[in-house]
N, CA and C atoms as an extended XYZ file, in Angstrom:
552
Properties=species:S:1:pos:R:3:atomname:S:1:resname:S:1:resid:I:1 pbc="F F F"
N       160.930      -74.158      -34.614 N   UNK     1
C       161.212      -74.641      -36.030 CA  UNK     1
C       159.555      -74.659      -36.803 C   UNK     1
N       158.919      -75.084      -36.402 N   UNK     2
C       157.709      -75.349      -37.192 CA  UNK     2
C       157.108      -74.073      -37.760 C   UNK     2
N       157.454      -72.604      -36.572 N   UNK     3
C       156.714      -71.275      -37.251 CA  UNK     3
C       157.679      -70.754      -38.325 C   UNK     3
N       159.119      -70.940      -38.209 N   UNK     4
C       159.906      -70.533      -39.224 CA  UNK     4
C       159.059      -71.338      -40.840 C   UNK     4
N       159.315      -72.759      -40.573 N   UNK     5
C       158.953      -73.408      -42.052 CA  UNK     5
C       157.391      -72.757      -42.690 C   UNK     5
N       156.831      -72.426      -41.622 N   UNK     6
C       155.328      -72.177      -42.158 CA  UNK     6
C       155.376      -70.535      -42.535 C   UNK     6
N       156.411      -69.866      -41.925 N   UNK     7
C       156.268      -68.459      -42.152 CA  UNK     7
C       157.005      -68.497      -43.828 C   UNK     7
N       157.814      -69.575      -44.103 N   UNK     8
C       158.741      -69.811      -45.505 CA  UNK     8
C       157.663      -69.937      -46.360 C   UNK     8
N       157.068      -71.026      -46.045 N   UNK     9
C       155.751      -71.481      -47.022 CA  UNK     9
C       154.950      -70.447      -47.662 C   UNK     9
N       154.254      -69.586      -46.726 N   UNK    10
C       153.632      -68.384      -46.736 CA  UNK    10
C       154.244      -67.041      -47.589 C   UNK    10
N       155.743      -66.891      -47.107 N   UNK    11
C       156.352      -66.115      -48.318 CA  UNK    11
C       156.238      -66.685      -50.080 C   UNK    11
N       156.666      -68.078      -49.719 N   UNK    12
C       157.122      -68.306      -50.988 CA  UNK    12
C       155.644      -68.267      -51.984 C   UNK    12
N       154.048      -68.913      -50.807 N   UNK    13
C       153.143      -68.654      -51.823 CA  UNK    13
C       152.438      -67.398      -52.168 C   UNK    13
N       152.704      -66.306      -51.382 N   UNK    14
C       153.060      -65.000      -51.497 CA  UNK    14
C       153.654      -64.093      -53.142 C   UNK    14
N       155.172      -64.667      -52.751 N   UNK    15
C       155.574      -64.361      -54.432 CA  UNK    15
C       155.027      -64.763      -55.560 C   UNK    15
N       154.699      -66.507      -55.125 N   UNK    16
C       154.201      -67.015      -56.176 CA  UNK    16
C       153.298      -66.205      -57.244 C   UNK    16
N       152.127      -66.218      -56.042 N   UNK    17
C       151.037      -64.684      -56.198 CA  UNK    17
C       150.667      -64.084      -57.025 C   UNK    17
N       151.996      -63.376      -56.571 N   UNK    18
C       152.562      -61.666      -56.805 CA  UNK    18
C       153.332      -61.624      -58.618 C   UNK    18
N       154.193      -63.324      -58.587 N   UNK    19
C       154.265      -63.280      -60.028 CA  UNK    19
C       153.228      -63.759      -61.230 C   UNK    19
N       152.359      -64.399      -60.628 N   UNK    20
C       151.050      -64.807      -60.986 CA  UNK    20
C       150.304      -63.375      -61.750 C   UNK    20
N       150.306      -63.056      -60.751 N   UNK    21
C       149.552      -61.129      -61.043 CA  UNK    21
C       150.651      -60.448      -62.301 C   UNK    21
N       151.619      -60.364      -61.678 N   UNK    22
C       152.372      -59.529      -62.650 CA  UNK    22
C       152.176      -60.368      -64.151 C   UNK    22
N       152.572      -61.684      -64.640 N   UNK    23
C       152.418      -62.303      -65.556 CA  UNK    23
C       151.204      -62.099      -66.252 C   UNK    23
N       149.963      -62.227      -65.437 N   UNK    24
C       148.939      -61.821      -66.081 CA  UNK    24
C       148.452      -60.145      -66.560 C   UNK    24
N       149.224      -59.078      -65.744 N   UNK    25
C       148.995      -58.213      -65.949 CA  UNK    25
C       149.902      -57.654      -67.543 C   UNK    25
N       150.925      -58.619      -67.766 N   UNK    26
C       151.825      -58.160      -69.064 CA  UNK    26
C       150.838      -59.150      -69.816 C   UNK    26
N       150.277      -59.962      -69.726 N   UNK    27
C       150.145      -60.612      -71.196 CA  UNK    27
C       148.370      -59.917      -71.380 C   UNK    27
N       147.934      -59.229      -70.635 N   UNK    28
C       146.205      -59.103      -70.806 CA  UNK    28
C       146.130      -57.587      -70.819 C   UNK    28
N       146.443      -56.949      -69.508 N   UNK    29
C       146.511      -55.532      -69.522 CA  UNK    29
C       147.217      -54.507      -70.375 C   UNK    29
N       148.595      -54.968      -70.169 N   UNK    30
C       149.307      -54.338      -70.913 CA  UNK    30
C       149.210      -54.098      -72.862 C   UNK    30
N       149.095      -54.740      -73.378 N   UNK    31
C       148.291      -55.016      -74.542 CA  UNK    31
C       147.104      -54.454      -74.986 C   UNK    31
N       146.293      -54.253      -74.084 N   UNK    32
C       144.813      -54.444      -74.210 CA  UNK    32
C       144.851      -52.791      -74.049 C   UNK    32
N       145.657      -52.103      -72.825 N   UNK    33
C       145.288      -50.365      -72.894 CA  UNK    33
C       147.085      -49.506      -72.417 C   UNK    33
N       147.966      -50.258      -72.795 N   UNK    34
C       148.913      -49.608      -72.563 CA  UNK    34
C       149.910      -49.329      -74.177 C   UNK    34
N       150.122      -50.588      -74.556 N   UNK    35
C       151.340      -50.491      -75.783 CA  UNK    35
C       151.355      -52.037      -76.302 C   UNK    35
N       151.122      -52.052      -77.774 N   UNK    36
C       150.769      -53.560      -78.292 CA  UNK    36
C       151.876      -53.494      -79.595 C   UNK    36
N       152.447      -54.728      -79.606 N   UNK    37
C       152.992      -54.985      -81.377 CA  UNK    37
C       151.977      -55.232      -82.423 C   UNK    37
N       151.986      -54.504      -83.477 N   UNK    38
C       151.476      -55.204      -84.629 CA  UNK    38
C       152.279      -54.913      -85.723 C   UNK    38
N       151.571      -55.466      -86.834 N   UNK    39
C       152.882      -55.501      -87.922 CA  UNK    39
C       151.948      -55.106      -89.197 C   UNK    39
N       152.651      -54.425      -90.490 N   UNK    40
C       152.041      -53.792      -91.363 CA  UNK    40
C       151.924      -55.180      -91.948 C   UNK    40
N       150.745      -54.472      -92.727 N   UNK    41
C       150.175      -56.006      -93.745 CA  UNK    41
C       150.000      -54.510      -95.241 C   UNK    41
N       150.711      -55.029      -96.341 N   UNK    42
C       149.938      -54.375      -97.546 CA  UNK    42
C       151.543      -53.150      -97.588 C   UNK    42
N       151.068      -52.608      -98.623 N   UNK    43
C       151.812      -51.779      -99.109 CA  UNK    43
C       151.553      -49.687      -99.277 C   UNK    43
N       150.555      -49.786      -97.904 N   UNK    44
C       150.153      -48.478      -98.210 CA  UNK    44
C       150.432      -47.217      -97.653 C   UNK    44
N       151.611      -47.594      -96.852 N   UNK    45
C       152.365      -47.082      -96.113 CA  UNK    45
C       153.574      -46.811      -96.458 C   UNK    45
N       154.344      -47.066      -97.844 N   UNK    46
C       155.467      -47.062      -98.275 CA  UNK    46
C       155.368      -45.636      -98.653 C   UNK    46
N       156.559      -44.880      -98.881 N   UNK    47
C       157.916      -45.294      -98.446 CA  UNK    47
C       158.573      -45.209      -96.960 C   UNK    47
N       157.216      -44.783      -95.859 N   UNK    48
C       157.366      -44.712      -94.791 CA  UNK    48
C       157.420      -46.058      -93.733 C   UNK    48
N       156.788      -46.856      -94.520 N   UNK    49
C       156.277      -48.588      -93.926 CA  UNK    49
C       156.318      -49.403      -94.455 C   UNK    49
N       156.748      -50.818      -94.437 N   UNK    50
C       156.615      -52.194      -95.636 CA  UNK    50
C       156.441      -53.168      -95.065 C   UNK    50
N       155.307      -53.970      -95.999 N   UNK    51
C       154.942      -54.991      -95.471 CA  UNK    51
C       155.962      -55.718      -94.505 C   UNK    51
N       155.323      -56.614      -93.317 N   UNK    52
C       156.300      -57.316      -92.698 CA  UNK    52
C       156.959      -56.269      -91.032 C   UNK    52
N       156.428      -54.995      -91.306 N   UNK    53
C       157.523      -54.223      -90.366 CA  UNK    53
C       156.550      -54.416      -89.279 C   UNK    53
N       157.664      -54.571      -87.761 N   UNK    54
C       156.746      -54.960      -86.789 CA  UNK    54
C       157.019      -53.469      -85.745 C   UNK    54
N       155.849      -53.091      -85.512 N   UNK    55
C       155.555      -51.831      -84.690 CA  UNK    55
C       155.463      -51.917      -83.159 C   UNK    55
N       155.437      -50.635      -82.515 N   UNK    56
C       154.810      -50.678      -81.552 CA  UNK    56
C       154.103      -49.240      -81.615 C   UNK    56
N       152.743      -49.985      -80.885 N   UNK    57
C       151.327      -48.718      -80.801 CA  UNK    57
C       151.457      -48.632      -79.050 C   UNK    57
N       151.284      -47.201      -79.028 N   UNK    58
C       150.741      -46.534      -77.671 CA  UNK    58
C       150.101      -46.112      -77.723 C   UNK    58
N       148.907      -46.812      -76.634 N   UNK    59
C       147.230      -46.950      -76.383 CA  UNK    59
C       147.049      -46.108      -75.539 C   UNK    59
N       147.464      -45.186      -74.900 N   UNK    60
C       147.211      -44.037      -73.932 CA  UNK    60
C       147.150      -42.900      -74.089 C   UNK    60
N       147.841      -42.099      -74.729 N   UNK    61
C       148.076      -40.811      -74.858 CA  UNK    61
C       146.752      -40.453      -75.651 C   UNK    61
N       146.651      -40.802      -76.436 N   UNK    62
C       144.876      -40.367      -76.693 CA  UNK    62
C       143.697      -40.734      -75.561 C   UNK    62
N       143.708      -41.208      -74.783 N   UNK    63
C       142.757      -41.287      -73.847 CA  UNK    63
C       142.563      -40.038      -73.103 C   UNK    63
N       143.723      -39.032      -72.864 N   UNK    64
C       144.086      -37.767      -72.925 CA  UNK    64
C       143.875      -36.732      -73.406 C   UNK    64
N       144.524      -37.163      -74.346 N   UNK    65
C       144.461      -35.741      -75.392 CA  UNK    65
C       143.830      -35.983      -77.216 C   UNK    65
N       143.805      -35.263      -77.767 N   UNK    66
C       143.482      -36.131      -79.268 CA  UNK    66
C       144.659      -36.094      -80.251 C   UNK    66
N       144.622      -36.736      -80.940 N   UNK    67
C       145.726      -37.196      -82.209 CA  UNK    67
C       146.351      -35.424      -83.024 C   UNK    67
N       147.398      -35.550      -83.520 N   UNK    68
C       147.838      -34.454      -84.174 CA  UNK    68
C       147.872      -34.830      -85.951 C   UNK    68
N       147.380      -33.851      -86.669 N   UNK    69
C       147.900      -34.183      -88.008 CA  UNK    69
C       149.253      -35.034      -88.236 C   UNK    69
N       148.934      -35.357      -89.588 N   UNK    70
C       150.294      -36.366      -89.374 CA  UNK    70
C       150.574      -37.184      -88.435 C   UNK    70
N       150.155      -37.339      -87.373 N   UNK    71
C       150.276      -39.011      -86.379 CA  UNK    71
C       150.331      -40.331      -87.448 C   UNK    71
N       150.505      -41.054      -87.458 N   UNK    72
C       150.563      -42.436      -88.406 CA  UNK    72
C       149.454      -43.411      -86.580 C   UNK    72
N       148.704      -43.788      -87.243 N   UNK    73
C       147.750      -44.574      -86.218 CA  UNK    73
C       147.114      -46.189      -86.420 C   UNK    73
N       147.199      -46.675      -85.739 N   UNK    74
C       146.271      -47.558      -85.746 CA  UNK    74
C       144.818      -47.550      -85.288 C   UNK    74
N       144.074      -48.331      -86.521 N   UNK    75
C       142.728      -47.887      -86.170 CA  UNK    75
C       141.648      -49.110      -86.901 C   UNK    75
N       140.235      -49.220      -86.380 N   UNK    76
C       139.253      -49.931      -86.917 CA  UNK    76
C       138.940      -49.448      -87.868 C   UNK    76
N       138.577      -49.639      -89.361 N   UNK    77
C       137.738      -48.957      -90.082 CA  UNK    77
C       136.117      -48.967      -89.308 C   UNK    77
N       135.779      -50.064      -89.506 N   UNK    78
C       134.594      -50.330      -89.298 CA  UNK    78
C       133.909      -50.679      -87.789 C   UNK    78
N       135.090      -50.205      -87.044 N   UNK    79
C       134.403      -50.738      -85.566 CA  UNK    79
C       135.233      -51.823      -85.332 C   UNK    79
N       136.100      -51.911      -83.599 N   UNK    80
C       136.748      -53.275      -82.987 CA  UNK    80
C       135.863      -54.067      -82.879 C   UNK    80
N       134.290      -53.770      -82.634 N   UNK    81
C       133.425      -54.632      -82.167 CA  UNK    81
C       132.815      -55.619      -83.569 C   UNK    81
N       132.847      -54.851      -84.843 N   UNK    82
C       132.266      -55.697      -85.999 CA  UNK    82
C       133.975      -56.495      -86.411 C   UNK    82
N       134.702      -55.945      -86.306 N   UNK    83
C       135.496      -56.745      -87.438 CA  UNK    83
C       137.246      -56.768      -86.118 C   UNK    83
N       137.288      -57.672      -85.071 N   UNK    84
C       138.510      -56.950      -84.342 CA  UNK    84
C       139.985      -57.413      -85.404 C   UNK    84
N       139.433      -57.976      -86.751 N   UNK    85
C       141.215      -58.377      -87.067 CA  UNK    85
C       141.522      -57.578      -88.104 C   UNK    85
N       140.212      -56.558      -88.325 N   UNK    86
C       140.568      -55.794      -89.563 CA  UNK    86
C       140.557      -54.440      -89.253 C   UNK    86
N       142.042      -54.537      -89.130 N   UNK    87
C       142.500      -52.694      -88.237 CA  UNK    87
C       143.561      -52.386      -89.346 C   UNK    87
N       143.723      -50.757      -89.822 N   UNK    88
C       144.516      -50.235      -90.644 CA  UNK    88
C       145.682      -49.796      -89.801 C   UNK    88
N       146.537      -49.292      -90.811 N   UNK    89
C       147.590      -48.278      -90.134 CA  UNK    89
C       147.674      -46.917      -91.114 C   UNK    89
N       147.383      -45.753      -91.042 N   UNK    90
C       147.240      -44.736      -91.919 CA  UNK    90
C       148.071      -43.506      -91.107 C   UNK    90
N       147.763      -42.321      -91.830 N   UNK    91
C       148.399      -41.188      -91.528 CA  UNK    91
C       147.098      -40.351      -91.501 C   UNK    91
N       147.097      -39.449      -90.381 N   UNK    92
C       145.810      -38.084      -90.062 CA  UNK    92
C       146.236      -37.341      -90.694 C   UNK    92
N       145.027      -36.843      -91.677 N   UNK    93
C       145.265      -35.685      -92.362 CA  UNK    93
C       144.333      -34.800      -92.175 C   UNK    93
N       143.425      -35.068      -91.612 N   UNK    94
C       142.054      -33.832      -91.579 CA  UNK    94
C       141.665      -34.227      -90.196 C   UNK    94
N       141.567      -33.173      -89.232 N   UNK    95
C       141.019      -32.788      -87.982 CA  UNK    95
C       139.628      -32.628      -87.434 C   UNK    95
N       138.935      -33.142      -86.230 N   UNK    96
C       137.293      -32.840      -86.376 CA  UNK    96
C       137.303      -31.296      -86.467 C   UNK    96
N       136.267      -31.153      -87.355 N   UNK    97
C       135.517      -29.949      -87.733 CA  UNK    97
C       136.586      -29.129      -88.972 C   UNK    97
N       137.115      -30.105      -89.294 N   UNK    98
C       137.613      -29.473      -90.527 CA  UNK    98
C       137.139      -30.052      -91.699 C   UNK    98
N       136.939      -29.202      -92.762 N   UNK    99
C       136.764      -29.248      -93.922 CA  UNK    99
C       137.841      -30.106      -95.053 C   UNK    99
N       137.415      -31.321      -95.819 N   UNK   100
C       138.405      -31.696      -96.534 CA  UNK   100
C       138.072      -31.990      -97.496 C   UNK   100
N       138.992      -31.840      -98.502 N   UNK   101
C       138.542      -31.726      -99.806 CA  UNK   101
C       140.006      -32.333     -100.921 C   UNK   101
N       139.864      -33.039     -102.018 N   UNK   102
C       140.820      -33.506     -102.829 CA  UNK   102
C       140.598      -32.885     -104.287 C   UNK   102
N       141.798      -32.029     -104.257 N   UNK   103
C       141.543      -31.908     -106.129 CA  UNK   103
C       142.773      -31.694     -107.079 C   UNK   103
N       143.154      -32.879     -107.755 N   UNK   104
C       143.889      -33.273     -108.507 CA  UNK   104
C       144.635      -33.820     -107.570 C   UNK   104
N       145.928      -33.493     -107.159 N   UNK   105
C       147.183      -33.877     -106.628 CA  UNK   105
C       147.198      -33.120     -105.030 C   UNK   105
N       146.141      -31.972     -104.710 N   UNK   106
C       146.137      -30.904     -103.940 CA  UNK   106
C       145.392      -31.744     -102.636 C   UNK   106
N       145.820      -31.612     -101.450 N   UNK   107
C       144.774      -32.356     -100.514 CA  UNK   107
C       144.288      -30.414     -100.184 C   UNK   107
N       143.060      -29.560      -99.554 N   UNK   108
C       142.646      -29.224      -98.988 CA  UNK   108
C       141.847      -28.859      -97.716 C   UNK   108
N       142.401      -28.380      -97.192 N   UNK   109
C       141.814      -28.415      -95.424 CA  UNK   109
C       141.056      -27.260      -95.107 C   UNK   109
N       139.892      -27.086      -95.245 N   UNK   110
C       139.383      -25.719      -95.157 CA  UNK   110
C       139.572      -24.735      -95.781 C   UNK   110
N       139.901      -25.358      -97.245 N   UNK   111
C       139.783      -24.320      -98.678 CA  UNK   111
C       141.142      -23.820      -98.980 C   UNK   111
N       141.794      -24.078      -97.891 N   UNK   112
C       143.617      -24.135      -98.071 CA  UNK   112
C       144.664      -25.196      -98.445 C   UNK   112
N       145.735      -25.257      -99.155 N   UNK   113
C       146.107      -26.630      -99.562 CA  UNK   113
C       147.101      -26.721      -98.677 C   UNK   113
N       147.320      -28.213      -98.126 N   UNK   114
C       147.824      -28.710      -97.327 CA  UNK   114
C       149.076      -28.892      -97.603 C   UNK   114
N       150.022      -27.776      -96.597 N   UNK   115
C       151.375      -28.709      -97.120 CA  UNK   115
C       152.011      -29.527      -96.315 C   UNK   115
N       152.154      -31.011      -97.311 N   UNK   116
C       152.419      -31.901      -96.594 CA  UNK   116
C       153.160      -32.779      -97.872 C   UNK   116
N       154.118      -33.728      -97.601 N   UNK   117
C       154.791      -34.398      -98.501 CA  UNK   117
C       155.191      -35.620      -98.217 C   UNK   117
N       154.175      -36.207      -97.635 N   UNK   118
C       154.246      -37.806      -97.048 CA  UNK   118
C       153.779      -38.922      -98.061 C   UNK   118
N       152.830      -38.334      -99.449 N   UNK   119
C       152.665      -39.003     -100.277 CA  UNK   119
C       154.198      -39.581     -101.395 C   UNK   119
N       153.652      -40.943     -101.737 N   UNK   120
C       154.609      -41.527     -102.432 CA  UNK   120
C       154.411      -41.247     -103.691 C   UNK   120
N       153.478      -41.082     -104.200 N   UNK   121
C       152.672      -40.627     -105.671 CA  UNK   121
C       151.729      -39.479     -105.312 C   UNK   121
N       151.663      -39.122     -106.366 N   UNK   122
C       150.849      -37.964     -106.416 CA  UNK   122
C       149.127      -38.641     -106.290 C   UNK   122
N       148.087      -38.074     -105.690 N   UNK   123
C       147.002      -38.675     -105.665 CA  UNK   123
C       146.307      -38.421     -106.860 C   UNK   123
N       145.893      -39.636     -107.088 N   UNK   124
C       144.844      -39.283     -108.852 CA  UNK   124
C       143.429      -39.738     -109.157 C   UNK   124
N       143.259      -40.218     -107.510 N   UNK   125
C       141.711      -40.728     -107.712 CA  UNK   125
C       141.317      -40.113     -105.968 C   UNK   125
N       140.603      -38.874     -106.000 N   UNK   126
C       140.408      -38.111     -104.956 CA  UNK   126
C       139.193      -38.969     -103.996 C   UNK   126
N       138.674      -40.184     -104.686 N   UNK   127
C       137.251      -41.102     -104.095 CA  UNK   127
C       136.152      -39.709     -103.783 C   UNK   127
N       135.870      -40.347     -102.286 N   UNK   128
C       134.820      -39.336     -102.066 CA  UNK   128
C       135.388      -38.180     -101.274 C   UNK   128
N       136.285      -37.733     -101.440 N   UNK   129
C       137.042      -36.423     -101.253 CA  UNK   129
C       136.877      -35.852     -102.117 C   UNK   129
N       136.527      -36.408     -103.519 N   UNK   130
C       136.599      -35.102     -104.826 CA  UNK   130
C       135.271      -33.681     -104.440 C   UNK   130
N       134.460      -34.501     -103.061 N   UNK   131
C       133.315      -33.378     -102.974 CA  UNK   131
C       134.025      -32.867     -101.469 C   UNK   131
N       133.290      -32.237     -101.031 N   UNK   132
C       133.840      -31.682      -99.585 CA  UNK   132
C       133.016      -32.402      -98.293 C   UNK   132
N       133.955      -32.687      -97.854 N   UNK   133
C       133.764      -33.757      -96.228 CA  UNK   133
C       134.129      -32.784      -95.214 C   UNK   133
N       132.789      -32.578      -94.314 N   UNK   134
C       133.197      -31.874      -93.203 CA  UNK   134
C       133.180      -32.897      -92.234 C   UNK   134
N       134.398      -33.059      -91.252 N   UNK   135
C       134.472      -33.959      -90.027 CA  UNK   135
C       133.917      -33.290      -89.281 C   UNK   135
N       133.233      -34.021      -88.562 N   UNK   136
C       132.228      -34.396      -87.184 CA  UNK   136
C       133.580      -33.916      -86.347 C   UNK   136
N       132.869      -33.988      -84.675 N   UNK   137
C       133.568      -33.254      -83.563 CA  UNK   137
C       134.289      -34.724      -83.392 C   UNK   137
N       134.191      -35.622      -83.552 N   UNK   138
C       135.448      -36.624      -83.210 CA  UNK   138
C       135.603      -37.592      -84.449 C   UNK   138
N       135.948      -36.895      -85.723 N   UNK   139
C       136.340      -37.701      -86.584 CA  UNK   139
C       137.648      -37.046      -87.547 C   UNK   139
N       137.786      -38.262      -88.088 N   UNK   140
C       139.680      -37.906      -88.577 CA  UNK   140
C       139.784      -38.682      -89.744 C   UNK   140
N       139.963      -37.437      -90.695 N   UNK   141
C       140.360      -37.953      -92.279 CA  UNK   141
C       142.275      -38.813      -92.092 C   UNK   141
N       141.977      -39.758      -92.990 N   UNK   142
C       143.238      -40.617      -92.803 CA  UNK   142
C       143.659      -40.969      -94.553 C   UNK   142
N       145.090      -40.706      -94.747 N   UNK   143
C       145.601      -41.623      -95.788 CA  UNK   143
C       146.833      -41.950      -95.767 C   UNK   143
N       146.476      -43.193      -96.431 N   UNK   144
C       148.016      -43.750      -96.725 CA  UNK   144
C       148.995      -43.359      -97.321 C   UNK   144
N       150.265      -43.217      -96.842 N   UNK   145
C       151.572      -42.522      -97.805 CA  UNK   145
C       151.497      -43.096      -99.438 C   UNK   145
N       151.012      -44.217      -99.484 N   UNK   146
C       151.230      -44.697     -100.944 CA  UNK   146
C       149.734      -44.584     -101.692 C   UNK   146
N       149.192      -43.482     -101.878 N   UNK   147
C       148.247      -42.973     -102.214 CA  UNK   147
C       147.644      -43.864     -103.011 C   UNK   147
N       148.328      -44.233     -104.437 N   UNK   148
C       147.733      -44.889     -105.486 CA  UNK   148
C       147.224      -46.373     -105.271 C   UNK   148
N       147.591      -46.809     -103.453 N   UNK   149
C       147.177      -48.613     -103.450 CA  UNK   149
C       146.525      -48.360     -102.140 C   UNK   149
N       146.061      -47.353     -101.403 N   UNK   150
C       146.231      -47.134      -99.961 CA  UNK   150
C       144.441      -46.957      -99.958 C   UNK   150
N       143.303      -48.075      -99.308 N   UNK   151
C       142.256      -48.090      -99.316 CA  UNK   151
C       142.010      -47.101      -97.839 C   UNK   151
N       141.574      -46.189      -97.810 N   UNK   152
C       141.711      -44.923      -96.525 CA  UNK   152
C       140.549      -44.016      -96.649 C   UNK   152
N       140.537      -43.028      -96.079 N   UNK   153
C       139.278      -42.343      -95.845 CA  UNK   153
C       138.354      -42.020      -97.239 C   UNK   153
N       139.316      -42.019      -98.340 N   UNK   154
C       138.453      -41.342      -99.909 CA  UNK   154
C       137.637      -42.827      -99.861 C   UNK   154
N       137.703      -44.126      -99.492 N   UNK   155
C       136.979      -44.974      -99.755 CA  UNK   155
C       135.892      -45.053      -98.868 C   UNK   155
N       136.185      -45.199      -97.311 N   UNK   156
C       135.680      -45.563      -96.274 CA  UNK   156
C       134.738      -44.744      -95.507 C   UNK   156
N       135.338      -43.456      -95.879 N   UNK   157
C       135.162      -42.193      -94.868 CA  UNK   157
C       135.679      -41.672      -93.812 C   UNK   157
N       135.527      -41.036      -93.025 N   UNK   158
C       136.465      -40.694      -91.512 CA  UNK   158
C       136.150      -41.452      -90.608 C   UNK   158
N       137.050      -41.695      -90.032 N   UNK   159
C       137.338      -42.262      -89.116 CA  UNK   159
C       137.199      -41.920      -87.533 C   UNK   159
N       136.276      -42.341      -86.470 N   UNK   160
C       135.802      -42.063      -85.118 CA  UNK   160
C       136.862      -42.273      -84.102 C   UNK   160
N       137.148      -41.213      -83.596 N   UNK   161
C       138.147      -41.255      -82.462 CA  UNK   161
C       138.070      -42.506      -81.910 C   UNK   161
N       136.870      -43.433      -81.522 N   UNK   162
C       136.690      -44.128      -80.354 CA  UNK   162
C       136.759      -45.401      -81.262 C   UNK   162
N       137.369      -45.769      -82.520 N   UNK   163
C       137.666      -46.743      -83.269 CA  UNK   163
C       139.261      -46.290      -83.764 C   UNK   163
N       140.235      -45.504      -82.811 N   UNK   164
C       141.281      -45.366      -82.729 CA  UNK   164
C       142.218      -46.033      -81.986 C   UNK   164
N       142.782      -47.344      -82.320 N   UNK   165
C       143.559      -48.186      -81.293 CA  UNK   165
C       144.579      -47.236      -80.611 C   UNK   165
N       145.630      -46.492      -81.459 N   UNK   166
C       146.579      -45.905      -80.759 CA  UNK   166
C       147.669      -45.243      -81.653 C   UNK   166
N       148.494      -44.692      -81.605 N   UNK   167
C       149.767      -44.268      -82.373 CA  UNK   167
C       151.093      -44.520      -82.649 C   UNK   167
N       151.336      -45.219      -83.591 N   UNK   168
C       152.239      -45.738      -83.898 CA  UNK   168
C       154.086      -44.957      -83.489 C   UNK   168
N       154.546      -45.790      -82.541 N   UNK   169
C       155.177      -44.591      -82.016 CA  UNK   169
C       157.208      -45.323      -82.226 C   UNK   169
N       157.540      -46.696      -82.530 N   UNK   170
C       158.458      -47.002      -82.874 CA  UNK   170
C       158.227      -48.288      -83.701 C   UNK   170
N       159.191      -48.148      -84.836 N   UNK   171
C       159.734      -49.555      -85.369 CA  UNK   171
C       160.223      -50.624      -84.641 C   UNK   171
N       160.408      -51.846      -84.522 N   UNK   172
C       161.044      -52.763      -83.804 CA  UNK   172
C       161.552      -53.598      -84.798 C   UNK   172
N       161.221      -54.020      -85.709 N   UNK   173
C       161.937      -55.036      -86.707 CA  UNK   173
C       161.345      -54.252      -88.229 C   UNK   173
N       162.092      -54.467      -89.391 N   UNK   174
C       163.647      -55.118      -89.302 CA  UNK   174
C       164.643      -54.129      -88.300 C   UNK   174
N       165.353      -54.867      -88.164 N   UNK   175
C       166.183      -54.031      -87.105 CA  UNK   175
C       166.881      -52.997      -87.674 C   UNK   175
N       167.584      -53.315      -88.706 N   UNK   176
C       168.290      -52.096      -89.929 CA  UNK   176
C       167.191      -50.856      -89.717 C   UNK   176
N       165.949      -50.972      -89.768 N   UNK   177
C       165.574      -49.579      -89.826 CA  UNK   177
C       164.319      -49.308      -88.505 C   UNK   177
N       165.369      -50.043      -87.036 N   UNK   178
C       164.376      -50.047      -85.869 CA  UNK   178
C       164.699      -48.372      -85.694 C   UNK   178
N       163.865      -47.765      -85.203 N   UNK   179
C       163.569      -46.596      -84.592 CA  UNK   179
C       162.593      -45.863      -84.307 C   UNK   179
N       162.161      -44.572      -83.471 N   UNK   180
C       161.010      -43.928      -83.496 CA  UNK   180
C       160.244      -43.293      -85.093 C   UNK   180
N       158.804      -43.411      -84.532 N   UNK   181
C       158.263      -43.106      -85.911 CA  UNK   181
C       157.720      -42.043      -86.250 C   UNK   181
N       158.384      -40.890      -86.419 N   UNK   182
C       158.160      -39.419      -86.295 CA  UNK   182
C       157.402      -38.982      -87.122 C   UNK   182
N       156.833      -37.554      -86.808 N   UNK   183
C       156.147      -36.972      -88.071 CA  UNK   183
C       156.961      -35.747      -88.621 C   UNK   183
N       157.597      -35.871      -88.348 N   UNK   184
C       158.718      -34.799      -89.039 CA  UNK   184
C       159.315      -35.478      -90.512 C   UNK   184
């Protein structure tokens, strides 16, 4: 009888330890390395996203592949180590090795006008993209969809891949706009 009670206690202890490990993985590992919730602050991504939208950011795929043009990303413009609370949500426009320039309302990639219609309003201030910007091997040029109010690569320059946290994949709130965030 005593062996049966001892076995039950060991089994219970193992179950408790497994549940604790699972809880710790869910609290610390998954949000840091797999997927996390984030919230839109400001109006720089209107009309795609709005202040207060809650998003899920997928963090795994960019470890194995590079971001694509028009992906919506979460990143730290000055590096996560400098300011971990200062993250931005923007759209990738320029890819590594490309040249980017804004002339008038048009965005030029390698001298060709970029065919895109994500901007809420036409660009009136090209910022530092008035001159040609050549992106390095791990640099991206990003813009907010609300081009008139967005602080983006026109102000702070290119974003290094190491400062990209992940890709926005799903809007989870408000519920009436719940759904995947696609580039189409």
